PDB file of C-alpha atoms in Angstrom:
ATOM      1  CA  MET A 216      16.527  15.615 -34.140  1.00  0.00           C
ATOM      2  CA  PRO A 217      15.454  12.839 -31.768  1.00  0.00           C
ATOM      3  CA  ARG A 218      17.336  11.171 -28.791  1.00  0.00           C
ATOM      4  CA  ILE A 219      19.285   8.211 -29.283  1.00  0.00           C
ATOM      5  CA  ALA A 220      17.164   5.284 -27.656  1.00  0.00           C
ATOM      6  CA  GLN A 221      19.308   3.687 -24.884  1.00  0.00           C
ATOM      7  CA  CYS A 222      18.130   0.197 -23.579  1.00  0.00           C
ATOM      8  CA  PRO A 223      20.252   0.088 -20.456  1.00  0.00           C
ATOM      9  CA  THR A 224      20.983  -3.448 -18.923  1.00  0.00           C
ATOM     10  CA  THR A 225      18.748  -4.382 -15.932  1.00  0.00           C
ATOM     11  CA  ILE A 226      20.190  -6.598 -12.923  1.00  0.00           C
ATOM     12  CA  ASP A 227      16.681  -8.419 -13.001  1.00  0.00           C
ATOM     13  CA  ASP A 228      17.616  -9.983 -16.795  1.00  0.00           C
ATOM     14  CA  LEU A 229      21.238 -11.121 -15.749  1.00  0.00           C
ATOM     15  CA  LEU A 230      22.134 -14.786 -14.711  1.00  0.00           C
ATOM     16  CA  TYR A 231      23.704 -14.638 -11.567  1.00  0.00           C
ATOM     17  CA  LEU A 232      25.688 -17.072  -8.973  1.00  0.00           C
ATOM     18  CA  SER A 233      25.372 -16.472  -5.491  1.00  0.00           C
ATOM     19  CA  THR A 234      27.072 -18.010  -2.533  1.00  0.00           C
ATOM     20  CA  ALA A 235      23.876 -18.835  -0.736  1.00  0.00           C
ATOM     21  CA  THR A 236      23.030 -21.013  -3.648  1.00  0.00           C
ATOM     22  CA  LEU A 237      26.169 -22.920  -3.698  1.00  0.00           C
ATOM     23  CA  LYS A 238      26.180 -23.484  -0.119  1.00  0.00           C
ATOM     24  CA  GLN A 239      22.527 -24.772  -0.067  1.00  0.00           C
ATOM     25  CA  SER A 240      23.379 -27.094  -3.138  1.00  0.00           C
ATOM     26  CA  GLY A 241      26.039 -28.529  -1.507  1.00  0.00           C
ATOM     27  CA  CYS A 242      28.739 -27.166  -3.894  1.00  0.00           C
ATOM     28  CA  LEU A 243      30.985 -25.614  -1.203  1.00  0.00           C
ATOM     29  CA  ILE A 244      32.400 -29.040  -0.579  1.00  0.00           C
ATOM     30  CA  ASP A 245      36.058 -29.800  -1.245  1.00  0.00           C
ATOM     31  CA  GLY A 246      36.679 -31.643  -4.383  1.00  0.00           C
ATOM     32  CA  LYS A 247      32.738 -32.378  -4.975  1.00  0.00           C
ATOM     33  CA  THR A 248      31.637 -31.288  -8.696  1.00  0.00           C
ATOM     34  CA  HIS A 249      28.179 -30.110  -8.901  1.00  0.00           C
ATOM     35  CA  GLN A 250      25.546 -28.986 -11.937  1.00  0.00           C
ATOM     36  CA  LEU A 251      23.465 -25.911 -11.153  1.00  0.00           C
ATOM     37  CA  GLY A 252      20.703 -24.493 -13.619  1.00  0.00           C
ATOM     38  CA  TRP A 253      19.162 -21.407 -14.415  1.00  0.00           C
ATOM     39  CA  SER A 254      15.419 -21.568 -15.871  1.00  0.00           C
ATOM     40  CA  ARG A 255      12.889 -18.688 -17.056  1.00  0.00           C
ATOM     41  CA  ASN A 256       9.183 -19.621 -17.256  1.00  0.00           C
ATOM     42  CA  GLY A 257       9.893 -23.201 -16.512  1.00  0.00           C
ATOM     43  CA  GLU A 258      12.428 -23.424 -19.400  1.00  0.00           C
ATOM     44  CA  ARG A 259      16.192 -24.643 -18.587  1.00  0.00           C
ATOM     45  CA  VAL A 260      18.200 -21.428 -20.066  1.00  0.00           C
ATOM     46  CA  ALA A 261      21.676 -22.282 -18.961  1.00  0.00           C
ATOM     47  CA  THR A 262      23.616 -24.988 -16.839  1.00  0.00           C
ATOM     48  CA  ILE A 263      26.989 -24.527 -15.016  1.00  0.00           C
ATOM     49  CA  ASP A 264      29.613 -27.230 -13.761  1.00  0.00           C
ATOM     50  CA  ILE A 265      30.868 -25.996 -10.180  1.00  0.00           C
ATOM     51  CA  ALA A 266      34.014 -27.555  -8.631  1.00  0.00           C
ATOM     52  CA  ALA A 267      35.352 -26.054  -5.225  1.00  0.00           C
ATOM     53  CA  SER A 268      38.727 -26.181  -3.569  1.00  0.00           C
ATOM     54  CA  LEU A 269      38.450 -24.816   0.090  1.00  0.00           C
ATOM     55  CA  LYS A 270      42.278 -25.391   0.341  1.00  0.00           C
ATOM     56  CA  ALA A 271      43.098 -23.238  -2.616  1.00  0.00           C
ATOM     57  CA  LYS A 272      39.992 -21.062  -1.619  1.00  0.00           C
ATOM     58  CA  CYS A 273      38.522 -20.913  -5.273  1.00  0.00           C
ATOM     59  CA  VAL A 274      35.939 -22.030  -7.201  1.00  0.00           C
ATOM     60  CA  MET A 275      35.977 -23.653 -10.721  1.00  0.00           C
ATOM     61  CA  LEU A 276      33.152 -23.001 -13.351  1.00  0.00           C
ATOM     62  CA  ARG A 277      32.817 -24.516 -16.689  1.00  0.00           C
ATOM     63  CA  TYR A 278      30.173 -23.051 -19.030  1.00  0.00           C
ATOM     64  CA  SER A 279      29.357 -22.739 -22.546  1.00  0.00           C
ATOM     65  CA  PHE A 280      28.973 -19.134 -23.883  1.00  0.00           C
ATOM     66  CA  ARG A 281      27.959 -18.512 -27.545  1.00  0.00           C
ATOM     67  CA  GLY A 282      28.987 -22.073 -28.327  1.00  0.00           C
ATOM     68  CA  GLU A 283      32.314 -21.795 -26.818  1.00  0.00           C
ATOM     69  CA  THR A 284      33.295 -23.790 -23.609  1.00  0.00           C
ATOM     70  CA  LYS A 285      35.067 -21.624 -20.771  1.00  0.00           C
ATOM     71  CA  LEU A 286      36.900 -22.600 -17.822  1.00  0.00           C
ATOM     72  CA  TYR A 287      36.386 -19.628 -15.293  1.00  0.00           C
ATOM     73  CA  ARG A 288      38.373 -19.430 -11.879  1.00  0.00           C
ATOM     74  CA  ILE A 289      36.785 -17.298  -8.915  1.00  0.00           C
ATOM     75  CA  ASP A 290      38.804 -16.808  -5.815  1.00  0.00           C
ATOM     76  CA  LEU A 291      36.867 -17.240  -2.390  1.00  0.00           C
ATOM     77  CA  PHE A 292      37.132 -15.206   0.644  1.00  0.00           C
ATOM     78  CA  ILE A 293      36.197 -17.114   3.840  1.00  0.00           C
ATOM     79  CA  ALA A 294      35.810 -15.118   7.090  1.00  0.00           C
ATOM     80  CA  PRO A 295      34.364 -16.610  10.427  1.00  0.00           C
ATOM     81  CA  SER A 296      30.906 -15.301  11.099  1.00  0.00           C
ATOM     82  CA  ASN A 297      30.123 -12.712  13.473  1.00  0.00           C
ATOM     83  CA  LEU A 298      27.640 -15.234  15.309  1.00  0.00           C
ATOM     84  CA  GLY A 299      30.674 -17.615  15.990  1.00  0.00           C
ATOM     85  CA  LYS A 300      29.084 -20.441  14.100  1.00  0.00           C
ATOM     86  CA  GLY A 301      30.955 -21.309  10.999  1.00  0.00           C
ATOM     87  CA  ASN A 302      32.361 -19.384   8.172  1.00  0.00           C
ATOM     88  CA  VAL A 303      30.823 -16.932   5.314  1.00  0.00           C
ATOM     89  CA  PHE A 304      31.836 -17.316   2.114  1.00  0.00           C
ATOM     90  CA  TYR A 305      32.539 -14.214  -0.395  1.00  0.00           C
ATOM     91  CA  PHE A 306      33.404 -14.295  -3.895  1.00  0.00           C
ATOM     92  CA  VAL A 307      36.402 -12.048  -4.873  1.00  0.00           C
ATOM     93  CA  CYS A 308      35.308 -10.150  -7.912  1.00  0.00           C
ATOM     94  CA  PRO A 309      37.981 -10.720 -11.183  1.00  0.00           C
ATOM     95  CA  ILE A 310      37.700  -7.074 -11.784  1.00  0.00           C
ATOM     96  CA  THR A 311      37.388  -5.050  -9.112  1.00  0.00           C
ATOM     97  CA  ALA A 312      38.922  -7.533  -6.276  1.00  0.00           C
ATOM     98  CA  LYS A 313      36.050  -6.538  -4.150  1.00  0.00           C
ATOM     99  CA  ARG A 314      34.367  -9.293  -1.990  1.00  0.00           C
ATOM    100  CA  CYS A 315      30.396  -9.774  -2.907  1.00  0.00           C
ATOM    101  CA  ARG A 316      27.888 -12.544  -2.341  1.00  0.00           C
ATOM    102  CA  LYS A 317      26.660 -12.492  -6.034  1.00  0.00           C
ATOM    103  CA  LEU A 318      28.240 -12.337  -9.677  1.00  0.00           C
ATOM    104  CA  TYR A 319      26.353 -11.586 -12.623  1.00  0.00           C
ATOM    105  CA  LEU A 320      26.956 -13.299 -16.123  1.00  0.00           C
ATOM    106  CA  VAL A 321      27.954 -10.750 -18.477  1.00  0.00           C
ATOM    107  CA  ASP A 322      29.694 -10.716 -21.780  1.00  0.00           C
ATOM    108  CA  GLY A 323      30.483 -14.503 -20.779  1.00  0.00           C
ATOM    109  CA  ARG A 324      32.425 -13.309 -17.344  1.00  0.00           C
ATOM    110  CA  PHE A 325      30.904 -13.393 -13.751  1.00  0.00           C
ATOM    111  CA  VAL A 326      31.527 -10.117 -12.545  1.00  0.00           C
ATOM    112  CA  SER A 327      30.074  -8.084  -9.323  1.00  0.00           C
ATOM    113  CA  ARG A 328      27.618  -5.234  -9.413  1.00  0.00           C
ATOM    114  CA  TYR A 329      30.281  -3.109  -8.937  1.00  0.00           C
ATOM    115  CA  ALA A 330      31.814  -3.794 -12.244  1.00  0.00           C
ATOM    116  CA  LEU A 331      28.667  -3.598 -14.367  1.00  0.00           C
ATOM    117  CA  GLY A 332      28.463   0.193 -14.734  1.00  0.00           C
ATOM    118  CA  ASP A 333      25.322   1.336 -16.001  1.00  0.00           C
ATOM    119  CA  THR A 334      22.948  -1.424 -14.732  1.00  0.00           C
ATOM    120  CA  TYR A 335      19.666  -0.861 -13.008  1.00  0.00           C
ATOM    121  CA  TYR A 336      16.884  -2.639 -11.222  1.00  0.00           C
ATOM    122  CA  GLU A 337      13.671  -3.071 -13.432  1.00  0.00           C
ATOM    123  CA  LYS A 338      11.659  -0.461 -11.351  1.00  0.00           C
ATOM    124  CA  GLN A 339      14.298   2.023 -11.663  1.00  0.00           C
ATOM    125  CA  LEU A 340      13.122   2.268 -15.129  1.00  0.00           C
ATOM    126  CA  TRP A 341       9.585   2.857 -14.875  1.00  0.00           C
ATOM    127  CA  SER A 342       8.011   5.997 -15.345  1.00  0.00           C
ATOM    128  CA  LYS A 343       6.679   8.030 -12.574  1.00  0.00           C
ATOM    129  CA  ARG A 344       2.947   7.105 -13.504  1.00  0.00           C
ATOM    130  CA  TYR A 345       3.826   3.459 -14.060  1.00  0.00           C
ATOM    131  CA  ARG A 346       5.082   3.386 -10.480  1.00  0.00           C
ATOM    132  CA  ASP A 347       1.887   5.160  -9.260  1.00  0.00           C
ATOM    133  CA  LEU A 348      -0.232   2.538 -10.680  1.00  0.00           C
ATOM    134  CA  ASP A 349       2.043  -0.121  -8.794  1.00  0.00           C
ATOM    135  CA  ASN A 350       1.713   1.575  -5.657  1.00  0.00           C
ATOM    136  CA  THR A 351      -2.135   1.607  -5.970  1.00  0.00           C
ATOM    137  CA  MET A 352      -3.009  -1.574  -7.995  1.00  0.00           C
ATOM    138  CA  GLY A 353       0.020  -3.656  -7.883  1.00  0.00           C
ATOM    139  CA  ARG A 354      -0.881  -5.898  -5.327  1.00  0.00           C
ATOM    140  CA  GLN A 355      -3.925  -6.847  -7.007  1.00  0.00           C
ATOM    141  CA  LEU A 356      -2.599  -7.091 -10.496  1.00  0.00           C
ATOM    142  CA  ARG A 357       0.197  -9.494  -9.000  1.00  0.00           C
ATOM    143  CA  GLY A 358      -2.506 -11.479  -7.222  1.00  0.00           C
ATOM    144  CA  ASP A 359      -1.114 -10.928  -3.548  1.00  0.00           C
ATOM    145  CA  ASP A 360      -3.955  -8.369  -2.313  1.00  0.00           C
ATOM    146  CA  PHE A 361      -5.252 -11.442  -0.483  1.00  0.00           C
ATOM    147  CA  GLU A 362      -2.225 -12.023   1.534  1.00  0.00           C
ATOM    148  CA  LEU A 363      -2.445  -8.451   2.526  1.00  0.00           C
ATOM    149  CA  TYR A 364      -6.003  -9.046   3.331  1.00  0.00           C
ATOM    150  CA  GLN A 365      -4.868 -12.085   5.601  1.00  0.00           C
ATOM    151  CA  GLU A 366      -2.220  -9.878   7.228  1.00  0.00           C
ATOM    152  CA  THR A 367      -4.379  -7.293   8.208  1.00  0.00           C
ATOM    153  CA  PHE A 368      -7.574  -8.827   9.005  1.00  0.00           C
ATOM    154  CA  GLY A 369      -6.143 -12.649   9.375  1.00  0.00           C
ATOM    155  CA  PRO A 370      -7.383 -14.404  12.962  1.00  0.00           C
ATOM    156  CA  TYR A 371      -4.420 -13.325  14.956  1.00  0.00           C
ATOM    157  CA  ALA A 372      -3.899  -9.803  13.283  1.00  0.00           C
ATOM    158  CA  LYS A 373      -4.071  -6.935  15.429  1.00  0.00           C
ATOM    159  CA  ARG A 374      -6.493  -4.414  14.117  1.00  0.00           C
ATOM    160  CA  HIS A 375      -6.313  -1.419  17.051  1.00  0.00           C
ATOM    161  CA  TYR A 376      -4.002  -0.514  19.564  1.00  0.00           C
ATOM    162  CA  ARG A 377      -4.927   1.397  22.118  1.00  0.00           C
ATOM    163  CA  GLY A 378      -8.428   2.095  20.738  1.00  0.00           C
ATOM    164  CA  LYS A 379      -6.652   3.247  17.166  1.00  0.00           C
ATOM    165  CA  PRO A 380      -6.444   1.401  14.231  1.00  0.00           C
ATOM    166  CA  THR A 381      -3.105   0.226  13.430  1.00  0.00           C
ATOM    167  CA  LYS A 382      -0.693   0.992  10.667  1.00  0.00           C
ATOM    168  CA  ARG A 383      -1.384  -1.790   8.752  1.00  0.00           C
ATOM    169  CA  VAL A 384      -4.826  -1.326   8.942  1.00  0.00           C
ATOM    170  CA  LEU A 385      -4.504   2.310   7.849  1.00  0.00           C
ATOM    171  CA  ARG A 386      -2.535   1.095   4.963  1.00  0.00           C
ATOM    172  CA  TYR A 387      -4.856  -1.479   3.663  1.00  0.00           C
ATOM    173  CA  GLN A 388      -7.809   1.357   3.949  1.00  0.00           C
ATOM    174  CA  ARG A 389      -5.717   3.822   1.790  1.00  0.00           C
ATOM    175  CA  LEU A 390      -4.895   1.177  -0.774  1.00  0.00           C
ATOM    176  CA  THR A 391      -8.649   0.268  -1.122  1.00  0.00           C
ATOM    177  CA  ASP A 392      -9.681   3.917  -0.922  1.00  0.00           C
ATOM    178  CA  ARG A 393      -7.488   4.511  -3.841  1.00  0.00           C
ATOM    179  CA  LEU A 394      -8.433   1.429  -5.638  1.00  0.00           C
ATOM    180  CA  TYR A 395     -12.202   2.008  -5.544  1.00  0.00           C
ATOM    181  CA  SER A 396     -12.276   5.660  -5.817  1.00  0.00           C
TER     182      SER A 396
END
């Protein structure tokens, strides 16, 4: 009897909201409403309206999920920075009540990674053979082989230290040996 197929949720496929994005876009200003959007492959997937209230320490979200408009409140935790310059913003997960920097949209609700259960990064689901292939040829397939070459043999790169090749040069040689042998 065959095994039942399981298609676990991957973190890479979920839409997320991060405090860094909100801060960069200017959403964390008291009383200001802002609209953020997500896109994949250049196509707009979703939009969300955000209004922050720093006095109430919360963020109000308005978005549409499966044709239904939702109004969602997320509490904020504001802590002073350990560098002594400004504050650090955290979301408080509505399910676990833990503070986090990213919330993921799952079934119409924004939750932290701790509340997701069986979710994985895409690389965790790859087979061993595919991971080996990615280690040997992944840079070339993704097109960042040139960047590795520039880091290794660029104008200011150090190729030798005390007469021995550096770790970066040895790594590049190992990758090219695997690729061309």
